[in-house]
Short mmCIF file of C-alpha atoms in Angstrom, two decimals:
data_model
loop_
_atom_site.label_atom_id
_atom_site.label_comp_id
_atom_site.label_asym_id
_atom_site.label_seq_id
_atom_site.Cartn_x
_atom_site.Cartn_y
_atom_site.Cartn_z
CA MET A 1 -96.23 228.66 -12.78
CA ASN A 2 -96.49 225.37 -10.89
CA LEU A 3 -93.55 223.61 -12.51
CA HIS A 4 -93.70 220.75 -10.03
CA GLY A 5 -97.32 220.02 -10.96
CA ILE A 6 -96.56 220.17 -14.69
CA TRP A 7 -93.59 217.86 -14.24
CA SER A 8 -95.68 215.40 -12.20
CA ILE A 9 -98.29 215.05 -14.96
CA TYR A 10 -95.60 214.86 -17.64
CA ARG A 11 -93.62 212.21 -15.74
CA PHE A 12 -96.74 210.13 -15.07
CA GLU A 13 -97.73 210.14 -18.75
CA MET A 14 -94.20 209.33 -19.91
CA ALA A 15 -94.04 206.45 -17.42
CA ARG A 16 -97.06 204.93 -19.17
CA PHE A 17 -95.19 205.27 -22.45
CA ARG A 18 -92.08 203.58 -21.05
CA ARG A 19 -94.09 200.57 -19.92
CA THR A 20 -95.05 199.86 -23.53
CA VAL A 21 -92.03 201.41 -25.23
CA TRP A 22 -91.06 198.40 -27.33
CA THR A 23 -94.59 197.91 -28.64
CA SER A 24 -94.94 201.65 -29.26
CA LEU A 25 -91.69 201.76 -31.25
CA MET A 26 -91.92 198.45 -33.10
CA VAL A 27 -95.35 199.17 -34.56
CA PRO A 28 -94.22 202.27 -36.52
CA VAL A 29 -91.03 200.47 -37.62
CA ILE A 30 -93.01 197.51 -39.00
CA THR A 31 -95.63 199.81 -40.54
CA THR A 32 -92.99 201.98 -42.19
CA THR A 33 -91.25 198.91 -43.58
CA LEU A 34 -94.52 197.65 -45.07
CA TYR A 35 -95.23 201.05 -46.64
CA PHE A 36 -91.81 201.08 -48.27
CA VAL A 37 -92.26 197.53 -49.52
CA VAL A 38 -95.70 198.28 -51.00
CA PHE A 39 -95.40 201.90 -52.11
CA GLY A 40 -91.65 202.21 -52.55
CA THR A 41 -91.20 198.98 -54.49
CA ALA A 42 -94.49 198.50 -56.32
CA ILE A 43 -95.35 202.11 -57.13
CA GLY A 44 -91.81 203.47 -57.02
CA SER A 45 -90.73 201.15 -59.81
CA ALA A 46 -93.34 202.74 -62.10
CA MET A 47 -92.90 206.30 -60.80
CA ASN A 48 -89.21 207.14 -60.56
CA GLN A 49 -89.47 210.76 -59.43
CA VAL A 50 -92.09 213.19 -58.14
CA SER A 51 -91.29 216.91 -58.37
CA GLY A 52 -87.65 215.99 -58.99
CA VAL A 53 -87.44 213.78 -55.86
CA PRO A 54 -87.10 209.96 -55.92
CA TYR A 55 -90.46 208.48 -55.03
CA GLY A 56 -89.11 206.47 -52.08
CA ALA A 57 -87.77 209.63 -50.45
CA PHE A 58 -90.83 211.66 -51.49
CA ILE A 59 -93.21 209.63 -49.29
CA VAL A 60 -91.09 209.87 -46.11
CA PRO A 61 -92.60 213.18 -44.85
CA GLY A 62 -96.10 211.85 -45.46
CA LEU A 63 -95.33 208.63 -43.60
CA MET A 64 -93.98 210.58 -40.64
CA LEU A 65 -96.98 212.89 -40.41
CA LEU A 66 -99.41 210.00 -40.84
CA SER A 67 -98.04 208.51 -37.62
CA ILE A 68 -97.63 211.87 -35.89
CA PHE A 69 -101.29 212.74 -36.44
CA SER A 70 -102.63 209.49 -35.05
CA GLU A 71 -100.13 209.14 -32.19
CA SER A 72 -100.56 212.73 -31.00
CA ILE A 73 -104.34 212.45 -30.94
CA LEU A 74 -104.33 209.01 -29.33
CA ASN A 75 -101.81 209.81 -26.59
CA ALA A 76 -103.35 213.14 -25.60
CA SER A 77 -106.96 211.96 -25.75
CA LEU A 78 -106.27 208.79 -23.77
CA GLY A 79 -104.22 210.70 -21.20
CA ILE A 80 -107.05 213.08 -20.25
CA TYR A 81 -109.85 210.55 -20.78
CA MET A 82 -108.53 208.05 -18.23
CA PRO A 83 -109.05 210.44 -15.26
CA LYS A 84 -112.65 210.88 -16.46
CA PHE A 85 -113.08 207.11 -16.80
CA THR A 86 -111.58 206.29 -13.39
CA GLY A 87 -113.26 209.21 -11.60
CA THR A 88 -110.03 210.97 -10.65
CA MET A 89 -110.77 214.04 -12.77
CA TYR A 90 -111.97 215.89 -9.67
CA GLU A 91 -108.56 215.46 -8.10
CA ILE A 92 -106.97 217.13 -11.11
CA LEU A 93 -109.53 219.95 -11.10
CA SER A 94 -109.07 220.55 -7.37
CA ALA A 95 -105.27 220.43 -7.50
CA PRO A 96 -103.33 223.74 -7.40
CA LEU A 97 -102.97 223.71 -11.17
CA SER A 98 -104.27 226.24 -13.64
CA PRO A 99 -105.82 225.03 -16.91
CA ILE A 100 -102.67 226.11 -18.75
CA GLU A 101 -100.48 224.04 -16.43
CA THR A 102 -102.72 220.99 -16.80
CA VAL A 103 -102.68 221.27 -20.59
CA LEU A 104 -98.89 221.75 -20.63
CA GLY A 105 -98.39 218.52 -18.70
CA TYR A 106 -100.65 216.32 -20.82
CA VAL A 107 -99.94 217.91 -24.21
CA GLY A 108 -96.19 218.09 -23.53
CA ALA A 109 -96.07 214.36 -22.80
CA ALA A 110 -98.19 213.47 -25.85
CA ALA A 111 -96.07 215.65 -28.14
CA SER A 112 -92.86 214.14 -26.74
CA LYS A 113 -94.09 210.60 -27.46
CA SER A 114 -95.10 211.58 -30.99
CA MET A 115 -91.74 213.24 -31.65
CA VAL A 116 -89.90 210.08 -30.57
CA ILE A 117 -92.02 207.92 -32.86
CA GLY A 118 -91.61 210.38 -35.75
CA LEU A 119 -87.82 210.30 -35.39
CA VAL A 120 -87.87 206.49 -35.21
CA ILE A 121 -89.77 206.42 -38.50
CA LEU A 122 -87.21 208.81 -40.00
CA ALA A 123 -84.37 206.54 -38.86
CA THR A 124 -86.17 203.53 -40.36
CA ALA A 125 -86.56 205.37 -43.67
CA TYR A 126 -82.78 205.75 -43.93
CA LEU A 127 -82.56 201.95 -44.18
CA PHE A 128 -84.58 201.97 -47.42
CA VAL A 129 -83.86 205.23 -49.25
CA ASP A 130 -81.05 207.71 -49.74
CA LEU A 131 -82.52 210.66 -47.87
CA SER A 132 -81.16 214.13 -47.18
CA ILE A 133 -82.88 216.91 -45.24
CA LEU A 134 -82.39 220.34 -46.79
CA HIS A 135 -83.57 222.31 -43.74
CA PRO A 136 -83.02 220.09 -40.63
CA VAL A 137 -83.73 222.82 -38.06
CA ALA A 138 -86.95 223.81 -39.82
CA MET A 139 -87.88 220.12 -40.05
CA VAL A 140 -87.59 219.63 -36.28
CA PHE A 141 -89.48 222.86 -35.60
CA TYR A 142 -92.28 221.94 -38.00
CA LEU A 143 -92.49 218.42 -36.58
CA LEU A 144 -92.80 219.85 -33.07
CA LEU A 145 -95.43 222.35 -34.22
CA VAL A 146 -97.57 219.62 -35.78
CA ALA A 147 -97.13 217.31 -32.77
CA VAL A 148 -98.20 220.03 -30.32
CA THR A 149 -101.14 221.08 -32.51
CA PHE A 150 -102.56 217.58 -32.86
CA SER A 151 -101.88 216.81 -29.20
CA LEU A 152 -104.04 219.82 -28.33
CA PHE A 153 -106.66 218.48 -30.72
CA GLY A 154 -106.45 215.06 -29.07
CA PHE A 155 -106.73 216.63 -25.61
CA ALA A 156 -110.02 218.26 -26.63
CA ILE A 157 -111.24 214.98 -28.13
CA GLY A 158 -110.45 213.17 -24.87
CA ILE A 159 -112.68 215.60 -22.98
CA TRP A 160 -115.40 215.39 -25.63
CA ALA A 161 -115.48 211.57 -25.78
CA ARG A 162 -117.99 209.70 -23.64
CA GLY A 163 -116.49 206.27 -24.32
CA PHE A 164 -113.45 204.51 -25.71
CA GLU A 165 -115.24 204.10 -29.06
CA GLN A 166 -115.57 207.86 -29.50
CA LEU A 167 -111.82 208.27 -28.94
CA GLN A 168 -111.29 206.44 -32.25
CA VAL A 169 -114.01 208.09 -34.33
CA ILE A 170 -112.24 211.28 -35.41
CA PRO A 171 -108.72 209.79 -35.86
CA LEU A 172 -109.92 206.80 -37.88
CA LEU A 173 -112.86 208.22 -39.83
CA ILE A 174 -111.70 211.79 -40.43
CA VAL A 175 -107.97 212.40 -39.86
CA THR A 176 -106.60 209.23 -41.51
CA PRO A 177 -108.72 209.52 -44.70
CA LEU A 178 -107.83 213.21 -44.99
CA THR A 179 -104.14 212.29 -44.68
CA PHE A 180 -104.31 209.69 -47.46
CA LEU A 181 -106.22 212.16 -49.64
CA GLY A 182 -103.92 215.04 -48.68
CA GLY A 183 -100.89 214.16 -50.78
CA ALA A 184 -99.06 211.94 -48.30
CA PHE A 185 -98.08 209.52 -51.10
CA TYR A 186 -98.47 211.65 -54.20
CA SER A 187 -98.17 215.19 -55.48
CA VAL A 188 -101.34 217.22 -55.73
CA THR A 189 -100.15 218.60 -59.06
CA ILE A 190 -100.66 215.22 -60.78
CA LEU A 191 -104.39 215.25 -60.05
CA PRO A 192 -106.74 216.29 -62.88
CA GLU A 193 -109.28 219.02 -62.46
CA PRO A 194 -111.63 219.39 -60.61
CA TRP A 195 -110.02 217.03 -58.08
CA ARG A 196 -106.92 219.20 -57.77
CA THR A 197 -109.03 222.18 -56.70
CA VAL A 198 -111.17 220.04 -54.38
CA THR A 199 -108.03 218.66 -52.71
CA LEU A 200 -106.87 222.16 -51.83
CA PHE A 201 -109.83 222.43 -49.42
CA ASN A 202 -108.25 219.61 -47.40
CA PRO A 203 -106.23 221.29 -44.60
CA VAL A 204 -103.92 218.29 -44.29
CA VAL A 205 -102.53 219.12 -47.75
CA TYR A 206 -100.92 222.25 -46.35
CA LEU A 207 -99.44 220.49 -43.32
CA ILE A 208 -97.87 217.72 -45.39
CA ASN A 209 -96.51 220.07 -48.06
CA GLY A 210 -95.06 222.44 -45.49
CA PHE A 211 -93.26 219.54 -43.84
CA ARG A 212 -92.12 218.18 -47.22
CA TRP A 213 -90.59 221.57 -48.03
CA THR A 214 -88.26 221.23 -45.02
CA PHE A 215 -86.90 218.03 -46.59
CA PHE A 216 -86.60 218.87 -50.29
CA GLY A 217 -87.28 222.59 -50.66
CA THR A 218 -90.26 221.86 -52.93
CA SER A 219 -93.96 222.09 -52.16
CA ASP A 220 -97.27 221.99 -54.01
CA VAL A 221 -98.46 225.04 -52.06
CA THR A 222 -96.77 228.15 -50.70
CA LEU A 223 -94.83 227.64 -47.48
CA GLY A 224 -96.41 230.72 -45.90
CA VAL A 225 -99.88 229.34 -46.53
CA SER A 226 -98.87 225.99 -45.00
CA LEU A 227 -97.60 227.68 -41.84
CA GLY A 228 -100.69 229.89 -41.73
CA VAL A 229 -103.08 226.92 -41.89
CA THR A 230 -101.11 225.09 -39.19
CA ALA A 231 -101.11 228.16 -36.94
CA LEU A 232 -104.85 228.67 -37.52
CA PHE A 233 -105.58 225.08 -36.51
CA LEU A 234 -103.39 225.52 -33.43
CA LEU A 235 -105.28 228.65 -32.38
CA ALA A 236 -108.62 226.92 -32.97
CA CYS A 237 -107.59 224.05 -30.68
CA LEU A 238 -106.42 226.50 -28.00
CA ALA A 239 -109.72 228.38 -28.22
CA TRP A 240 -111.70 225.14 -27.93
CA ILE A 241 -109.76 223.99 -24.86
CA GLY A 242 -110.01 227.44 -23.29
CA TRP A 243 -113.79 227.37 -23.72
CA ILE A 244 -113.94 223.88 -22.17
CA PHE A 245 -112.14 225.00 -19.01
CA ARG A 246 -114.17 228.21 -18.74
CA THR A 247 -117.51 226.40 -18.96
CA GLY A 248 -116.55 223.04 -17.43
CA TRP A 249 -118.12 221.29 -20.43
CA ARG A 250 -117.86 217.51 -19.93
CA LEU A 251 -115.26 218.01 -17.23
CA LYS A 252 -117.55 217.99 -14.22
CA ASN A 253 -120.18 215.47 -15.23
#
């Protein structure tokens, strides 16, 4: 294992994050504040509790994952796309790094950035609601699992994309709508049929509910199913990236 090579990629990507750290951190703080003002005040005044949890606290896990999804995909996809854009991809491919080591460097940095932003959002939430985490260790583990999974997904998107516009297509047109429709700000149980059944085909529902369970011990779906869906998505991303490196698809042209 070329630890020096992994650390070099990781340090380079984190240096890019440090150059824009205040912008990167202030945006989620402002966004979280606006969500609490709109959803927590306007909707929370009419909906006191959801599944026995105050509405303001109920939306915190959804807010965190909403940012984690987008930040993980953006950071990982941009990190691997820039070498393609600048023509330095061949230097990475010719370096004494295996595909696993290359992925560890880029995905590790993207997941680290997302974790920092997720924890900043959590700290901001404490300013607005009385929040307690029932399973803090499980919460950190689940947050890391989601960050790594979507960073892998973003890494594959960065290789797939042929332009900066395509980097935004899947996060904006697919992931964000699925998050809003996946119970980030409401409980799936309040939906009437057939929409409740249709919503269960949205994989984001299981990720959000699994993460919400670590906070409050309640979930609209079984925790085991949530972990299974997350693990399945993780394995699918690993298989996709493995196929990319085996075939050289969009890496060498």
